Amino acid sequence: ELDTDFLDVKLSSQNPQLHGLVSSYLSMVEINSNSTSKPNLSTSKQARHLIQKILPTGQLSRPVIAENMKLHERALHRKLQSEGYTFEALVDEVRIAEAKKLLAHDAIPMSQIAGLLGYNEQSSFNRAFKRWFNMTPKQYLQSKH
C-alpha cells in the first residue's frame, strides 16, 4: 500500500511517452488479469499474450508462461510444436513487434527499451536486434527518418 501523499510527488525526469507506454501496459494487464486462460484462443496466441504481459517485468521464462497457462512445461512445448512454434520463436516475435513500437517513440532511451523488452543489458538487446533486422537499433532509426 502507498500513502496517498506519495502519489502527488512530482518526478524530476518526466517522460510523457514512457508514461503513455506504461499506462497502456498497465491497462492491458488490468483488463486481462481475470482472463489468463482463454479457451477460444490457440495455445500460441495465449502464450503470445502472456509473453507480452510478462516481458517488461524481467520474469519471462517458459516455466512462468506454462504455469500461467496452467500447463506443464512439456505440455506447452508439445502444444506449441503442434501449431508450428517454439517458445523462443514466440518470444522473438513479441520482442520484434514491441521493439518496433517502442522505437517509434524518439524520447525513450535505448536502455529503457531494452529493459521493457526483458533484457538486462542494452548490449544483449543490440545483438538480438542485429540478428532480427541485420542492423543496429541506431541504424534502424536512421533508416526510418
mmCIF file of C-alpha atoms in Angstrom:
data_model
loop_
_atom_site.group_PDB
_atom_site.id
_atom_site.type_symbol
_atom_site.label_atom_id
_atom_site.label_comp_id
_atom_site.label_asym_id
_atom_site.label_seq_id
_atom_site.Cartn_x
_atom_site.Cartn_y
_atom_site.Cartn_z
ATOM 1 C CA GLU A 1 0.000 0.000 0.000
ATOM 2 C CA LEU A 2 1.071 3.541 -0.724
ATOM 3 C CA ASP A 3 0.439 6.692 1.239
ATOM 4 C CA THR A 4 -1.753 8.892 -0.977
ATOM 5 C CA ASP A 5 0.630 11.847 -0.460
ATOM 6 C CA PHE A 6 3.283 9.832 -2.286
ATOM 7 C CA LEU A 7 1.148 9.902 -5.435
ATOM 8 C CA ASP A 8 1.366 13.712 -5.564
ATOM 9 C CA VAL A 9 5.180 13.795 -5.643
ATOM 10 C CA LYS A 10 6.456 15.363 -8.868
ATOM 11 C CA LEU A 11 9.178 13.465 -10.689
ATOM 12 C CA SER A 12 12.227 15.410 -11.808
ATOM 13 C CA SER A 13 12.622 13.452 -15.045
ATOM 14 C CA GLN A 14 9.198 13.228 -16.622
ATOM 15 C CA ASN A 15 8.836 11.374 -19.901
ATOM 16 C CA PRO A 16 5.328 11.645 -21.377
ATOM 17 C CA GLN A 17 5.919 8.939 -23.989
ATOM 18 C CA LEU A 18 7.194 6.454 -21.422
ATOM 19 C CA HIS A 19 4.262 7.360 -19.176
ATOM 20 C CA GLY A 20 1.874 6.601 -22.037
ATOM 21 C CA LEU A 21 3.507 3.251 -22.727
ATOM 22 C CA VAL A 22 3.458 2.251 -19.068
ATOM 23 C CA SER A 23 -0.155 3.402 -18.702
ATOM 24 C CA SER A 24 -1.274 1.387 -21.720
ATOM 25 C CA TYR A 25 0.672 -1.640 -20.456
ATOM 26 C CA LEU A 26 -0.963 -1.391 -17.023
ATOM 27 C CA SER A 27 -4.385 -1.017 -18.631
ATOM 28 C CA MET A 28 -3.759 -4.141 -20.703
ATOM 29 C CA VAL A 29 -2.673 -6.069 -17.608
ATOM 30 C CA GLU A 30 -5.698 -4.881 -15.636
ATOM 31 C CA ILE A 31 -8.182 -5.667 -18.404
ATOM 32 C CA ASN A 32 -6.758 -9.126 -18.973
ATOM 33 C CA SER A 33 -5.877 -10.062 -15.388
ATOM 34 C CA ASN A 34 -9.056 -12.084 -14.983
ATOM 35 C CA SER A 35 -8.533 -14.000 -18.195
ATOM 36 C CA THR A 36 -5.147 -15.707 -18.090
ATOM 37 C CA SER A 37 -6.558 -18.744 -19.816
ATOM 38 C CA LYS A 38 -8.669 -18.108 -22.912
ATOM 39 C CA PRO A 39 -10.001 -21.430 -24.168
ATOM 40 C CA ASN A 40 -11.177 -19.999 -27.507
ATOM 41 C CA LEU A 41 -7.624 -18.896 -28.413
ATOM 42 C CA SER A 42 -4.899 -21.155 -29.724
ATOM 43 C CA THR A 43 -2.046 -22.056 -27.402
ATOM 44 C CA SER A 44 0.338 -19.867 -29.400
ATOM 45 C CA LYS A 45 -1.987 -16.831 -29.155
ATOM 46 C CA GLN A 46 -2.435 -17.344 -25.410
ATOM 47 C CA ALA A 47 1.328 -17.687 -24.999
ATOM 48 C CA ARG A 48 1.972 -14.551 -27.096
ATOM 49 C CA HIS A 49 -0.458 -12.591 -24.957
ATOM 50 C CA LEU A 50 1.225 -13.729 -21.736
ATOM 51 C CA ILE A 51 4.713 -13.110 -23.125
ATOM 52 C CA GLN A 52 3.684 -9.545 -23.974
ATOM 53 C CA LYS A 53 2.320 -9.033 -20.450
ATOM 54 C CA ILE A 54 5.289 -10.547 -18.619
ATOM 55 C CA LEU A 55 8.120 -9.302 -20.861
ATOM 56 C CA PRO A 56 8.633 -5.889 -19.172
ATOM 57 C CA THR A 57 8.779 -7.466 -15.716
ATOM 58 C CA GLY A 58 12.039 -9.297 -16.421
ATOM 59 C CA GLN A 59 10.444 -12.522 -15.153
ATOM 60 C CA LEU A 60 9.781 -14.120 -18.529
ATOM 61 C CA SER A 61 10.562 -17.818 -18.783
ATOM 62 C CA ARG A 62 8.976 -20.940 -20.188
ATOM 63 C CA PRO A 63 8.029 -22.213 -16.688
ATOM 64 C CA VAL A 64 6.304 -18.901 -15.873
ATOM 65 C CA ILE A 65 4.273 -18.955 -19.100
ATOM 66 C CA ALA A 66 3.376 -22.636 -18.640
ATOM 67 C CA GLU A 67 2.287 -22.013 -15.048
ATOM 68 C CA ASN A 68 0.123 -19.054 -16.079
ATOM 69 C CA MET A 69 -1.485 -21.219 -18.744
ATOM 70 C CA LYS A 70 -1.986 -23.990 -16.168
ATOM 71 C CA LEU A 71 0.122 -26.372 -18.239
ATOM 72 C CA HIS A 72 3.202 -28.436 -17.577
ATOM 73 C CA GLU A 73 6.251 -27.090 -19.463
ATOM 74 C CA ARG A 74 6.388 -30.195 -21.628
ATOM 75 C CA ALA A 75 2.674 -29.898 -22.492
ATOM 76 C CA LEU A 76 3.220 -26.267 -23.510
ATOM 77 C CA HIS A 77 6.156 -27.338 -25.677
ATOM 78 C CA ARG A 78 4.085 -30.061 -27.385
ATOM 79 C CA LYS A 79 1.088 -27.782 -27.992
ATOM 80 C CA LEU A 80 3.241 -25.017 -29.437
ATOM 81 C CA GLN A 81 5.119 -27.537 -31.584
ATOM 82 C CA SER A 82 1.819 -28.883 -32.954
ATOM 83 C CA GLU A 83 0.987 -25.312 -34.068
ATOM 84 C CA GLY A 84 4.424 -24.950 -35.667
ATOM 85 C CA TYR A 85 6.008 -22.741 -32.998
ATOM 86 C CA THR A 86 8.686 -22.846 -30.361
ATOM 87 C CA PHE A 87 8.628 -20.787 -27.185
ATOM 88 C CA GLU A 88 11.785 -18.964 -28.279
ATOM 89 C CA ALA A 89 10.251 -18.056 -31.657
ATOM 90 C CA LEU A 90 7.176 -16.595 -29.943
ATOM 91 C CA VAL A 91 9.332 -14.540 -27.592
ATOM 92 C CA ASP A 92 11.267 -13.211 -30.589
ATOM 93 C CA GLU A 93 8.021 -12.363 -32.443
ATOM 94 C CA VAL A 94 6.699 -10.405 -29.474
ATOM 95 C CA ARG A 95 10.019 -8.649 -28.878
ATOM 96 C CA ILE A 96 10.295 -7.644 -32.549
ATOM 97 C CA ALA A 97 6.781 -6.186 -32.589
ATOM 98 C CA GLU A 98 7.318 -4.370 -29.286
ATOM 99 C CA ALA A 99 10.747 -3.087 -30.374
ATOM 100 C CA LYS A 100 9.206 -1.521 -33.493
ATOM 101 C CA LYS A 101 6.520 0.180 -31.368
ATOM 102 C CA LEU A 102 8.976 1.424 -28.766
ATOM 103 C CA LEU A 103 11.487 2.707 -31.315
ATOM 104 C CA ALA A 104 8.740 4.847 -32.839
ATOM 105 C CA HIS A 105 8.936 6.992 -29.674
ATOM 106 C CA ASP A 106 12.069 9.119 -30.047
ATOM 107 C CA ALA A 107 12.194 10.199 -26.400
ATOM 108 C CA ILE A 108 12.585 6.729 -24.895
ATOM 109 C CA PRO A 109 16.236 5.910 -24.159
ATOM 110 C CA MET A 110 17.589 2.716 -25.710
ATOM 111 C CA SER A 111 18.392 1.325 -22.252
ATOM 112 C CA GLN A 112 14.724 1.653 -21.250
ATOM 113 C CA ILE A 113 13.610 -0.022 -24.464
ATOM 114 C CA ALA A 114 15.985 -2.894 -23.715
ATOM 115 C CA GLY A 115 14.506 -3.200 -20.210
ATOM 116 C CA LEU A 116 10.914 -3.121 -21.465
ATOM 117 C CA LEU A 117 11.798 -5.964 -23.823
ATOM 118 C CA GLY A 118 13.102 -8.033 -20.932
ATOM 119 C CA TYR A 119 16.835 -7.575 -21.498
ATOM 120 C CA ASN A 120 19.124 -6.968 -18.525
ATOM 121 C CA GLU A 121 21.769 -5.372 -20.727
ATOM 122 C CA GLN A 122 21.420 -2.985 -23.634
ATOM 123 C CA SER A 123 24.185 -4.906 -25.413
ATOM 124 C CA SER A 124 22.009 -8.057 -25.352
ATOM 125 C CA PHE A 125 19.183 -6.096 -26.945
ATOM 126 C CA ASN A 126 21.573 -4.687 -29.574
ATOM 127 C CA ARG A 127 22.797 -8.193 -30.500
ATOM 128 C CA ALA A 128 19.237 -9.534 -30.757
ATOM 129 C CA PHE A 129 18.159 -6.521 -32.814
ATOM 130 C CA LYS A 130 21.046 -7.044 -35.214
ATOM 131 C CA ARG A 131 20.020 -10.707 -35.557
ATOM 132 C CA TRP A 132 16.400 -9.705 -36.319
ATOM 133 C CA PHE A 133 16.993 -6.792 -38.688
ATOM 134 C CA ASN A 134 20.623 -7.189 -39.797
ATOM 135 C CA MET A 135 21.297 -3.672 -38.486
ATOM 136 C CA THR A 136 21.711 -1.934 -35.141
ATOM 137 C CA PRO A 137 18.813 -0.096 -33.484
ATOM 138 C CA LYS A 138 20.576 3.197 -34.292
ATOM 139 C CA GLN A 139 20.833 2.269 -37.977
ATOM 140 C CA TYR A 140 17.164 1.212 -37.925
ATOM 141 C CA LEU A 141 16.147 4.593 -36.509
ATOM 142 C CA GLN A 142 18.222 6.427 -39.105
ATOM 143 C CA SER A 143 16.602 4.430 -41.903
ATOM 144 C CA LYS A 144 13.130 5.453 -40.631
ATOM 145 C CA HIS A 145 13.882 9.190 -40.606
#
